XYZ file of C-alpha atoms in Angstrom:
773
model
C 159.682 111.150 97.469
C 163.141 110.872 96.015
C 164.478 113.870 94.110
C 164.274 113.270 90.372
C 167.715 112.988 88.831
C 168.722 115.643 86.320
C 169.938 114.304 83.013
C 173.450 115.572 82.321
C 174.387 117.089 78.998
C 175.965 114.676 76.549
C 179.203 116.639 76.448
C 179.560 116.367 80.233
C 179.003 112.620 80.436
C 182.600 111.454 80.768
C 183.469 107.762 80.510
C 186.602 106.762 82.401
C 189.543 105.063 80.723
C 189.170 101.879 82.702
C 185.469 101.631 81.931
C 186.251 101.621 78.214
C 188.894 98.952 78.710
C 186.516 96.847 80.784
C 183.766 97.138 78.216
C 186.163 96.106 75.439
C 187.243 93.093 77.439
C 183.643 92.255 78.241
C 182.575 92.296 74.623
C 185.622 90.296 73.569
C 185.189 87.651 76.218
C 181.429 87.315 75.932
C 179.432 86.224 78.960
C 181.178 85.071 82.154
C 182.466 81.513 81.882
C 183.489 78.808 84.297
C 187.102 79.628 83.438
C 186.878 83.010 85.169
C 189.300 83.013 88.078
C 187.273 83.349 91.274
C 188.754 83.390 94.757
C 187.122 80.866 97.061
C 185.860 83.324 99.669
C 184.908 86.267 97.465
C 181.227 86.637 96.777
C 179.500 89.353 94.823
C 177.676 91.961 96.887
C 175.199 92.636 94.103
C 174.913 89.206 92.518
C 175.089 90.911 89.116
C 177.130 88.615 86.844
C 177.804 91.435 84.405
C 179.365 93.549 87.150
C 181.298 90.548 88.464
C 182.786 90.048 85.026
C 183.661 93.726 84.649
C 185.360 93.616 88.063
C 187.445 90.607 87.011
C 188.316 92.292 83.715
C 189.707 95.304 85.565
C 191.474 93.193 88.176
C 193.425 91.354 85.456
C 194.902 94.672 84.314
C 196.212 95.642 87.758
C 199.660 95.294 89.236
C 200.029 94.227 92.855
C 200.827 97.819 93.846
C 197.717 99.105 92.094
C 195.606 96.502 93.875
C 196.994 97.566 97.227
C 196.296 101.172 96.278
C 192.596 100.320 96.036
C 192.799 99.063 99.626
C 194.125 102.414 100.812
C 192.201 105.432 102.046
C 193.757 108.798 102.833
C 192.208 111.784 104.574
C 192.062 115.187 102.939
C 192.509 116.555 106.478
C 189.914 119.259 105.933
C 188.439 117.909 109.132
C 190.194 115.473 111.393
C 188.823 112.645 113.557
C 192.121 111.200 114.699
C 195.897 111.591 114.506
C 197.013 113.430 111.373
C 199.190 111.145 109.256
C 202.377 112.721 107.982
C 202.264 111.065 104.560
C 201.379 113.405 101.731
C 198.916 111.433 99.616
C 199.416 113.552 96.486
C 202.115 111.263 95.132
C 199.951 108.184 95.700
C 197.029 109.896 93.966
C 199.138 110.678 90.902
C 200.212 107.026 90.630
C 196.676 105.660 90.923
C 197.358 104.155 94.340
C 194.361 105.442 96.295
C 191.005 103.708 96.598
C 189.203 106.272 98.737
C 189.585 109.761 100.192
C 188.030 110.764 103.502
C 186.931 114.279 104.501
C 186.962 115.931 101.071
C 184.105 118.390 101.385
C 183.775 120.552 98.285
C 182.649 119.806 94.757
C 185.652 121.636 93.291
C 188.125 119.796 95.496
C 186.556 116.416 94.808
C 186.511 117.129 91.082
C 190.233 117.997 91.086
C 191.184 114.813 92.903
C 188.889 112.614 90.817
C 190.286 114.159 87.632
C 193.819 113.151 88.593
C 192.651 109.616 89.436
C 190.711 108.962 86.228
C 192.546 111.066 83.653
C 196.171 111.142 84.748
C 196.893 107.589 85.972
C 197.591 104.345 84.128
C 194.212 102.671 84.680
C 192.042 105.622 85.602
C 190.181 103.899 88.439
C 187.786 106.344 90.158
C 187.958 107.160 93.858
C 185.348 106.687 96.576
C 184.785 109.864 98.618
C 183.717 109.263 102.210
C 182.403 111.543 104.934
C 180.922 111.221 108.424
C 177.283 111.866 107.527
C 175.880 110.758 110.875
C 172.640 112.666 111.541
C 172.459 114.930 108.553
C 174.778 116.625 106.100
C 173.683 120.264 105.921
C 170.173 119.790 107.268
C 171.050 118.447 110.724
C 168.567 116.190 112.470
C 168.514 115.262 116.177
C 171.473 113.165 117.289
C 170.822 109.472 116.596
C 170.215 108.689 120.273
C 167.572 111.415 120.393
C 165.981 110.517 117.083
C 165.712 106.878 118.183
C 163.518 108.116 121.055
C 160.838 108.822 118.457
C 160.472 105.044 117.924
C 159.431 106.124 114.414
C 161.310 103.848 112.022
C 159.861 105.413 108.884
C 160.976 108.862 109.991
C 164.482 107.569 110.739
C 164.613 106.000 107.304
C 163.543 109.313 105.779
C 166.070 111.454 107.661
C 168.868 109.111 106.533
C 167.495 109.397 102.996
C 167.550 113.204 103.169
C 171.104 113.156 104.499
C 172.058 110.952 101.553
C 170.384 113.274 99.051
C 172.268 116.297 100.374
C 175.651 114.595 100.695
C 175.460 112.842 97.321
C 174.536 116.167 95.739
C 177.802 117.534 97.133
C 179.981 114.788 95.653
C 180.052 112.377 98.619
C 179.207 108.727 97.895
C 180.094 106.915 101.139
C 179.016 107.594 104.724
C 180.481 106.063 107.872
C 177.068 105.447 109.372
C 174.966 104.086 110.916
C 176.663 103.390 114.216
C 174.757 100.402 115.567
C 176.696 99.774 118.785
C 174.637 98.965 121.869
C 175.190 101.695 124.473
C 174.635 100.978 128.154
C 177.081 103.485 129.647
C 176.140 107.163 129.795
C 179.756 108.128 130.455
C 180.722 107.008 126.948
C 180.656 109.998 124.614
C 179.620 108.022 121.559
C 176.419 106.838 123.178
C 174.949 109.839 121.339
C 175.661 108.207 117.974
C 173.660 105.004 118.452
C 170.118 103.871 119.228
C 170.497 103.061 122.914
C 170.635 99.945 125.044
C 168.293 97.437 123.428
C 169.335 94.920 120.728
C 165.822 94.513 119.285
C 165.137 98.221 118.851
C 168.762 98.783 117.833
C 168.375 96.200 115.083
C 165.222 97.840 113.749
C 166.865 101.271 113.733
C 169.975 99.868 112.012
C 167.791 98.402 109.291
C 165.863 101.649 108.790
C 168.980 103.795 108.544
C 170.812 101.464 106.155
C 167.794 101.399 103.846
C 167.493 105.182 104.109
C 171.111 105.855 103.167
C 171.289 103.252 100.409
C 167.806 103.783 98.990
C 166.707 100.197 99.564
C 168.019 96.796 100.492
C 171.325 95.659 99.048
C 172.857 97.092 95.918
C 169.776 97.833 93.863
C 169.684 101.596 94.514
C 173.356 102.464 94.884
C 173.599 103.773 91.332
C 171.072 106.494 92.133
C 172.467 110.013 92.421
C 170.566 110.440 95.689
C 171.936 107.544 97.747
C 175.057 106.861 99.803
C 176.978 103.693 100.424
C 176.370 102.974 104.133
C 178.835 101.582 106.677
C 177.726 99.622 109.742
C 179.969 100.328 112.705
C 181.793 99.532 114.917
C 182.256 95.768 114.769
C 182.116 94.857 117.553
C 180.987 95.802 121.067
C 182.587 99.255 120.915
C 179.874 100.424 123.302
C 180.941 97.847 125.904
C 184.284 99.552 126.588
C 185.308 99.282 130.238
C 184.665 102.402 132.374
C 182.981 104.063 129.419
C 186.412 105.103 128.166
C 186.690 105.384 124.412
C 189.010 102.834 122.780
C 189.138 100.811 126.024
C 188.948 96.981 126.041
C 185.620 95.178 126.211
C 185.556 92.111 128.457
C 182.390 90.128 127.888
C 181.303 86.554 127.388
C 180.506 85.168 123.973
C 176.917 84.734 125.219
C 176.639 88.463 125.917
C 178.400 89.330 122.676
C 176.041 87.205 120.597
C 172.799 87.809 122.465
C 173.182 91.549 123.102
C 175.866 93.256 121.039
C 175.984 91.451 117.689
C 172.294 91.502 116.618
C 172.265 95.123 115.308
C 175.338 94.482 113.127
C 173.627 91.403 111.717
C 170.489 93.463 111.082
C 172.530 96.008 109.125
C 173.941 93.192 107.001
C 170.492 91.683 106.442
C 169.367 95.142 105.283
C 172.116 95.057 102.661
C 174.746 97.389 104.101
C 177.634 97.630 101.641
C 180.507 98.165 104.068
C 181.362 97.452 107.689
C 183.903 99.115 109.954
C 186.149 97.306 112.433
C 186.075 98.845 115.897
C 188.995 100.365 117.794
C 188.529 98.222 120.875
C 189.650 94.723 121.691
C 187.277 91.959 122.674
C 188.651 89.513 125.233
C 192.251 90.232 124.321
C 192.022 90.524 120.529
C 191.682 93.971 118.878
C 188.852 93.922 116.355
C 191.113 95.092 113.546
C 193.157 91.881 113.924
C 190.284 89.566 114.832
C 189.934 86.849 112.169
C 187.211 85.101 114.191
C 185.099 88.270 114.169
C 185.783 89.673 110.688
C 185.982 86.454 108.705
C 184.512 83.523 110.603
C 181.459 85.392 111.904
C 181.024 88.334 109.542
C 181.696 86.581 106.242
C 181.431 82.844 106.769
C 178.595 82.739 109.313
C 176.602 85.844 108.329
C 177.429 85.841 104.616
C 178.553 89.485 104.387
C 179.778 90.208 100.858
C 180.673 93.902 101.003
C 184.021 95.193 102.217
C 185.465 95.983 105.647
C 187.274 99.227 106.409
C 189.391 99.882 109.484
C 188.592 102.807 111.719
C 190.825 105.892 111.583
C 194.447 104.621 111.961
C 193.011 101.479 113.560
C 195.619 99.250 111.907
C 198.520 101.360 113.170
C 197.068 101.116 116.663
C 197.626 97.359 116.757
C 201.176 98.293 117.769
C 200.281 100.129 121.023
C 197.597 97.473 121.624
C 200.514 95.076 121.908
C 199.641 92.452 119.295
C 201.834 93.803 116.482
C 205.562 94.440 116.834
C 205.530 97.187 114.206
C 203.254 98.649 111.528
C 204.318 96.105 108.943
C 203.245 93.334 111.300
C 200.018 95.277 111.964
C 199.235 95.353 108.234
C 199.804 91.597 108.035
C 197.469 90.904 110.958
C 194.733 93.208 109.686
C 194.570 91.974 106.097
C 194.696 88.324 107.173
C 191.906 89.016 109.684
C 189.667 90.404 106.944
C 190.161 94.190 106.829
C 189.880 95.176 103.164
C 190.679 98.894 103.383
C 193.098 100.828 105.587
C 191.560 104.108 106.741
C 194.250 106.815 106.697
C 196.996 104.703 108.270
C 199.155 104.074 105.145
C 200.175 100.642 106.429
C 198.808 98.728 103.459
C 200.359 100.951 100.796
C 203.713 100.756 102.541
C 203.912 97.112 103.491
C 201.416 94.832 101.696
C 203.422 94.374 98.451
C 206.431 93.287 100.479
C 204.293 91.017 102.693
C 202.911 89.300 99.590
C 206.398 88.756 98.210
C 207.487 87.334 101.570
C 204.549 84.893 101.529
C 202.979 86.304 104.700
C 199.904 87.533 102.837
C 198.442 85.735 99.834
C 197.675 87.641 96.653
C 194.340 85.823 96.652
C 193.493 87.719 99.865
C 194.441 90.954 98.137
C 192.267 90.039 95.128
C 189.318 89.253 97.416
C 189.511 92.708 98.981
C 190.008 94.564 95.708
C 187.126 92.777 93.985
C 184.759 93.908 96.726
C 185.984 97.505 96.511
C 185.833 97.639 92.701
C 182.375 96.116 92.705
C 181.084 98.925 94.920
C 182.551 101.477 92.524
C 180.814 99.828 89.588
C 177.542 99.729 91.517
C 177.844 103.436 92.318
C 178.253 104.145 88.616
C 181.701 105.681 89.059
C 183.278 103.668 86.264
C 180.641 104.881 83.817
C 180.876 108.505 84.931
C 183.320 109.369 87.710
C 181.970 112.933 87.875
C 178.303 111.949 88.076
C 177.885 113.198 91.660
C 179.468 116.591 90.946
C 176.772 119.046 89.917
C 176.605 122.450 91.609
C 173.059 123.142 90.453
C 171.793 119.823 91.773
C 173.531 120.530 95.070
C 171.745 123.888 95.379
C 168.368 122.357 94.572
C 168.787 119.479 97.044
C 170.123 121.294 100.095
C 168.037 122.483 103.071
C 164.825 122.491 101.073
C 161.505 123.495 102.682
C 160.480 119.815 102.773
C 163.744 118.886 104.482
C 163.148 121.630 107.056
C 159.632 120.342 107.762
C 160.949 116.820 108.268
C 163.714 118.087 110.555
C 161.217 120.064 112.622
C 158.978 117.024 113.045
C 162.023 114.913 113.949
C 162.868 117.357 116.728
C 159.367 117.379 118.175
C 159.043 113.592 118.061
C 162.446 113.002 119.689
C 161.737 115.195 122.726
C 160.913 113.120 125.817
C 158.651 114.583 128.493
C 160.073 113.209 131.743
C 157.964 115.120 134.262
C 154.936 117.411 134.091
C 153.529 118.153 137.529
C 150.167 119.901 137.609
C 150.104 119.856 133.795
C 152.267 122.978 133.682
C 152.856 122.129 130.037
C 151.736 122.939 127.425
C 151.642 126.727 127.626
C 148.683 127.800 125.520
C 148.917 130.857 123.277
C 145.714 132.038 124.930
C 147.018 131.585 128.495
C 148.035 135.230 128.997
C 151.084 134.066 130.933
C 154.349 135.926 131.324
C 157.167 133.466 130.726
C 160.811 134.003 131.717
C 163.224 132.380 129.261
C 166.479 131.658 131.061
C 169.633 129.626 130.714
C 172.826 129.236 128.676
C 171.188 127.158 125.945
C 168.048 129.251 125.561
C 169.474 131.641 122.968
C 172.253 129.383 121.714
C 172.587 128.067 118.164
C 176.152 126.728 118.221
C 175.487 123.689 120.429
C 172.183 122.614 118.900
C 173.686 120.460 116.141
C 175.622 118.343 118.612
C 178.727 116.414 117.595
C 179.204 114.733 114.187
C 177.195 117.527 112.576
C 178.404 117.072 109.002
C 178.612 120.356 107.153
C 175.715 121.850 109.061
C 176.090 125.578 109.639
C 175.787 126.016 113.395
C 174.892 129.664 112.966
C 171.813 128.654 110.957
C 170.385 126.398 113.654
C 167.282 127.873 115.276
C 167.738 128.738 118.991
C 164.967 127.851 121.418
C 164.504 131.560 122.168
C 163.811 132.274 118.508
C 161.468 129.314 118.213
C 159.426 130.419 121.224
C 159.454 134.094 120.205
C 158.030 133.247 116.785
C 155.596 130.726 118.255
C 154.026 133.216 120.672
C 154.225 136.298 118.436
C 150.855 138.042 118.392
C 149.514 135.883 121.210
C 148.623 136.808 124.792
C 151.836 135.208 126.078
C 154.548 137.668 127.136
C 158.196 136.552 126.994
C 161.150 138.010 128.895
C 164.749 136.816 128.663
C 167.840 136.628 130.868
C 170.749 134.247 130.290
C 171.720 133.704 133.939
C 174.859 131.713 133.213
C 177.013 130.258 130.503
C 177.414 126.490 130.332
C 180.355 126.521 132.749
C 180.391 129.965 134.391
C 178.153 132.481 136.097
C 178.340 135.570 138.288
C 176.242 136.955 141.095
C 175.111 139.715 138.755
C 173.954 137.341 136.027
C 172.051 135.212 138.528
C 170.438 138.322 140.033
C 169.323 139.434 136.558
C 167.760 136.016 135.908
C 166.040 135.973 139.295
C 164.627 139.448 138.645
C 163.155 138.263 135.339
C 161.765 135.133 137.011
C 159.987 137.158 139.696
C 158.185 139.158 137.031
C 156.995 135.978 135.327
C 154.272 133.398 135.930
C 156.378 130.490 134.608
C 160.101 129.946 134.102
C 161.473 127.974 131.163
C 165.164 127.186 131.613
C 167.302 125.642 128.882
C 170.431 123.969 130.218
C 172.778 121.085 129.522
C 176.062 120.154 127.935
C 178.463 121.734 125.496
C 178.267 119.758 122.239
C 181.968 118.929 122.538
C 181.229 116.947 125.698
C 179.851 114.038 123.706
C 181.081 112.230 120.621
C 184.394 110.469 120.092
C 186.879 110.630 122.995
C 184.396 112.742 125.000
C 183.999 110.716 128.183
C 182.618 112.215 131.387
C 182.803 110.916 134.951
C 180.338 113.540 136.182
C 177.116 113.605 134.178
C 175.275 116.133 136.297
C 174.603 119.651 135.084
C 177.681 121.840 135.683
C 177.666 123.595 139.062
C 177.068 127.133 137.676
C 173.874 125.880 136.056
C 172.848 124.169 139.302
C 173.521 127.395 141.164
C 171.263 129.255 138.755
C 168.498 126.650 139.061
C 168.638 126.803 142.864
C 168.255 130.568 142.730
C 165.312 130.263 140.356
C 163.764 127.645 142.626
C 163.933 130.182 145.430
C 161.495 132.455 143.619
C 158.708 129.935 144.138
C 157.715 130.152 140.491
C 157.028 126.921 138.552
C 159.995 125.856 136.442
C 160.110 123.966 133.153
C 163.627 122.642 132.527
C 164.703 121.758 128.989
C 167.881 119.676 129.002
C 170.050 119.435 125.916
C 172.739 116.778 125.938
C 174.398 113.984 124.031
C 173.830 111.405 126.760
C 171.522 110.618 129.672
C 172.263 112.966 132.547
C 171.983 112.486 136.289
C 168.823 114.542 136.809
C 167.989 113.333 140.327
C 168.062 116.808 141.864
C 166.165 118.268 138.936
C 163.527 115.541 139.157
C 162.887 116.480 142.791
C 162.916 120.236 142.300
C 161.634 121.075 138.823
C 157.951 121.116 137.910
C 158.477 119.830 134.371
C 161.400 118.228 132.546
C 161.874 117.969 128.783
C 164.852 115.963 127.477
C 165.564 117.519 124.078
C 169.010 116.022 123.320
C 170.941 117.999 120.676
C 168.093 118.638 118.235
C 169.798 120.042 115.142
C 168.933 122.676 112.552
C 165.258 123.075 113.457
C 165.769 122.639 117.198
C 164.102 125.836 118.393
C 161.050 125.376 116.210
C 160.485 121.720 117.110
C 160.882 122.379 120.839
C 158.524 125.354 120.624
C 155.932 123.118 118.960
C 156.073 120.880 122.028
C 156.056 123.707 124.593
C 152.989 125.311 123.001
C 151.134 122.033 122.608
C 151.064 122.112 118.817
C 152.846 118.766 119.054
C 151.945 116.419 121.884
C 155.236 114.835 123.029
C 155.476 111.173 122.049
C 159.172 110.399 122.622
C 160.110 107.390 124.742
C 163.568 106.742 126.167
C 165.824 104.244 124.419
C 168.390 104.350 127.211
C 167.914 104.283 130.976
C 168.647 107.425 132.997
C 170.652 106.661 136.167
C 169.926 108.044 139.618
C 173.640 108.678 139.968
C 176.804 107.700 138.170
C 177.461 104.875 140.620
C 174.655 102.842 138.978
C 176.354 102.851 135.559
C 176.121 100.726 133.507
C 172.388 100.479 134.062
C 169.962 98.911 131.603
C 166.533 97.334 131.751
C 167.414 93.892 130.311
C 169.630 92.959 133.245
C 170.023 89.478 134.725
C 168.179 88.478 137.899
C 171.159 87.140 139.974
C 170.781 84.475 142.640
C 169.851 87.089 145.248
C 167.568 89.561 143.519
C 166.180 92.635 145.252
C 162.413 92.731 145.725
C 161.520 95.983 143.951
C 158.371 96.299 146.067
C 160.461 96.279 149.250
C 164.073 97.085 148.481
C 165.622 95.498 151.554
C 169.224 94.948 150.561
C 170.517 92.725 153.376
C 172.518 90.127 151.456
C 170.696 91.063 148.248
C 172.062 92.431 144.963
C 171.341 96.065 145.735
C 172.809 99.331 147.029
C 172.914 100.646 150.585
C 172.350 104.237 149.497
C 169.999 104.164 146.503
C 167.558 102.051 144.555
C 168.705 99.605 141.882
C 166.076 101.036 139.540
C 166.838 103.834 137.079
C 165.533 107.345 137.564
C 163.707 106.961 134.244
C 163.473 103.504 132.665
C 163.869 102.334 129.093
C 160.707 103.002 127.093
C 159.516 105.743 129.451
C 157.986 109.050 128.424
C 154.972 111.160 129.274
C 152.376 112.891 127.132
C 149.938 115.781 127.520
C 147.303 113.084 127.700
C 147.204 109.682 129.392
C 146.923 106.155 128.032
C 145.759 102.841 129.392
C 146.377 99.281 128.222
C 144.043 96.453 129.201
C 142.385 93.242 128.014
C 145.747 91.771 127.032
C 145.468 88.151 125.912
C 147.087 85.486 123.749
C 145.424 83.077 121.339
C 147.070 80.008 122.890
C 149.136 79.220 125.957
C 151.685 76.850 124.435
C 154.216 77.642 121.715
C 156.248 74.992 119.929
C 160.004 75.455 119.691
C 160.027 75.469 115.887
C 157.791 77.061 113.269
C 155.090 78.229 115.631
C 153.638 81.567 116.700
C 151.202 83.122 119.134
C 149.092 86.219 118.609
C 149.028 88.833 121.361
C 146.254 91.410 121.486
C 145.455 94.283 123.826
C 143.217 97.333 123.948
C 144.924 100.717 124.140
C 142.906 103.768 125.092
C 143.577 107.477 125.235
C 142.167 108.151 128.678
C 142.764 111.900 128.591
C 141.259 114.915 126.862
C 143.993 115.540 124.256
C 144.861 113.691 121.059
C 148.231 111.973 121.245
C 150.560 109.131 120.338
C 151.892 106.321 122.482
C 154.375 103.505 122.005
C 152.921 100.125 122.962
C 155.765 97.781 123.924
C 155.851 93.973 124.071
C 158.282 92.352 126.523
C 158.996 88.698 127.332
C 160.975 86.727 129.884
C 162.113 83.109 129.848
C 162.099 81.909 133.454
C 164.343 78.841 133.081
C 166.887 78.135 130.348
C 170.291 76.558 129.788
C 171.886 79.951 130.479
C 170.583 82.848 132.552
C 168.196 85.130 130.708
C 167.320 88.834 131.143
C 164.451 89.847 133.402
C 162.795 91.415 130.351
C 163.434 91.642 126.629
C 161.720 93.894 124.108
C 160.175 91.789 121.327
C 157.891 94.252 119.555
C 156.482 97.782 119.590
C 153.880 99.877 117.829
C 153.571 103.654 117.805
C 149.898 104.534 117.475
C 147.905 107.767 117.401
C 144.670 108.020 119.366
C 142.185 110.828 119.628
C 140.962 111.786 123.080
C 138.812 108.934 124.396
C 139.568 106.696 121.435
C 140.652 103.084 121.838
C 142.256 100.615 119.442
C 143.218 96.987 119.521
C 146.887 96.315 118.932
C 148.117 92.959 117.697
C 151.567 91.407 117.920
C 152.728 88.134 116.412
C 155.373 86.384 118.467
C 157.128 83.510 116.713
C 159.275 80.767 118.163
C 162.227 82.274 116.263
C 161.666 85.591 118.063
C 162.408 83.779 121.337
C 165.597 82.072 120.159
C 168.926 82.848 121.832
C 172.453 81.482 122.120
C 172.345 78.864 124.860
C 174.842 76.699 126.711
C 176.014 75.036 123.484
C 176.478 78.421 121.757
C 173.853 77.535 119.165
C 170.975 79.903 118.504
C 167.677 78.133 119.104
C 164.415 78.296 120.992
C 164.469 76.362 124.254
C 161.400 74.901 125.998
C 160.371 76.492 129.265
C 157.945 78.726 131.127
C 157.536 82.267 129.836
C 155.989 85.601 130.754
C 155.018 88.485 128.518
C 153.853 92.026 129.130
C 152.066 94.544 126.930
C 153.407 97.665 128.539
C 154.073 101.384 128.313
C 157.723 101.067 129.394
C 160.162 98.477 130.699
C 159.246 99.014 134.357
C 155.525 98.622 133.670
C 154.536 95.164 134.969
C 150.847 95.360 134.171
C 149.155 93.119 131.610
C 151.344 90.151 132.535
C 150.547 86.858 130.797
C 152.002 83.392 131.409
C 152.656 80.904 128.605
C 155.107 78.140 127.828
C 157.333 76.805 125.073
C 157.303 73.068 124.457
């Protein structure tokens, strides 16, 4: 449930100067008329005619410089995500020439800056305050890649909602999330910030997170004190950067762009996202920040986006080193004419746009279009009616890290953990087992790394270590715990390894917690070696030598190369960076109080030479037979399989599941306005209650352009008691099978099809043939 808003005292309800002026103009002018000046390409985000008229009333009062000021964002530099700009924004603030401030992170600081904007400038236009609220604000949830492995859309909506409640209670009203980029390359550090490799699942997650942040679809909930303006990013194909290097070019066909990378951005727009962010990278020679085709022709004209577009951090300035702008003035011209409405921290608009308008290189109508969209958002957020409405210390205390938020975070951790291996059912470890368990590894008693990157204002010292979670879980039970670190993330000694081995020999089972430093993923954190660091491998080899069974918990911001671990460990738990309640959620899984239900949303490679690797690959003209991987003149490798170590959709449970009796209600689907119904029986074939994710895949065998070997088209997460079975039903429409073909038009083409009701992408059981006519 949403937190009930506290009614502010009458004496504290401050109405800004410009709001009064707008209301006077509104009452004098009456209802909007056909004479209202309206730029051809500007459309209202909310569709509220009253707000449209108020926006126009304010716009008429503004000078060109004040308009450009609304298109300008500066960073408070209390945290930095890019080059620090030398311009002191204080003078711009005092002149009313700032539309937004990034990285302001205290109620007092925000109040001081807002007071200058609304009480000490000519028009008193309030400021938008933005922050990177990516996977929590103070209550930190699992990294988005990990949380997506829950396949629980309602939970993802709720965690975004909680993040919004906390951030809005602290004075923030705009988040630069969700990141909806498709990620196929584990080297790329920002793979941790998205929902993995699949456009269908990525689109569903984008929708859930936008609705969670904004409190609903579109503008209807933005005036709530518990919601944030969301920002879909990064348009477009940021995750397709060559070599996995951040900011690197993306070279890909328009077919791949439209069929794979663009759908999640479109889903965010369909969910009503209020803002979009242009990506750093270029696509086929044109940087996104200067790409009129992308930001105007597709985003606005084709998709009908009516919010506003912000550049990424100094993204406009970077058009100069990209080599498409001769200087920053030229960069500002390219960006605004492409469709970028706000300059994030680069100061190019405030410096050069007035002059560019006077020179005729930028039209004032383009400026008006951008400013209308920005002002409209501020009206929708209620900032014109009360610019201090988000600033309430008591509300912030009441809505931060509440017991309910902690319970949700703990469940999010448990449901994002993916059980990759569990030989001999070594897990779970029952409280009644009487076992002695050695807890070992650099991340076993660590709290600093648990929040991962992009951790908002989460206090890393408050995150619950795995050691603490397990100690509290087994307190008073027959399980005995002993601890030895064994190594740090990057270093060890013979003495530390000997201490860990000694503890292991006294134990029945070893649980080792290992992985990455949180700084090794996120922006500009690219790795060419995604194995565990050698000191951790050295420790694991020594532990292996004891002959004791080993459970390895890996914490990371990306898929790792776990080939050696898969061969040598008895059980593997991928726990990502789990956040504030990490130790408790992981302990719930270890003890069996939560049966793991996570399923991978990104393929794990056998080695880095396979990257990029993803399930929805093309077949090629010389495909490898996966039943007999002979590679002579086939599209394979001489030294390893073409298959991933763990495929998309994969994950184990403490029970087992079976799917059978899959069928469809008819064998022929028409290309327009038709659907088929797919049913199957799913059974819990084990002795423990659990959840599974039933996945529907299709393949078009012949089309005007080559099609993937499989595509996810539906999924259901269902709970089944031991021995219980249920029928699952999917509806597959002709529109679900549409794609961009040889003529670059999205439509459903006739042809022979296959579908599978499966447990993961490599599961080829329950195959059904049908056709489209």
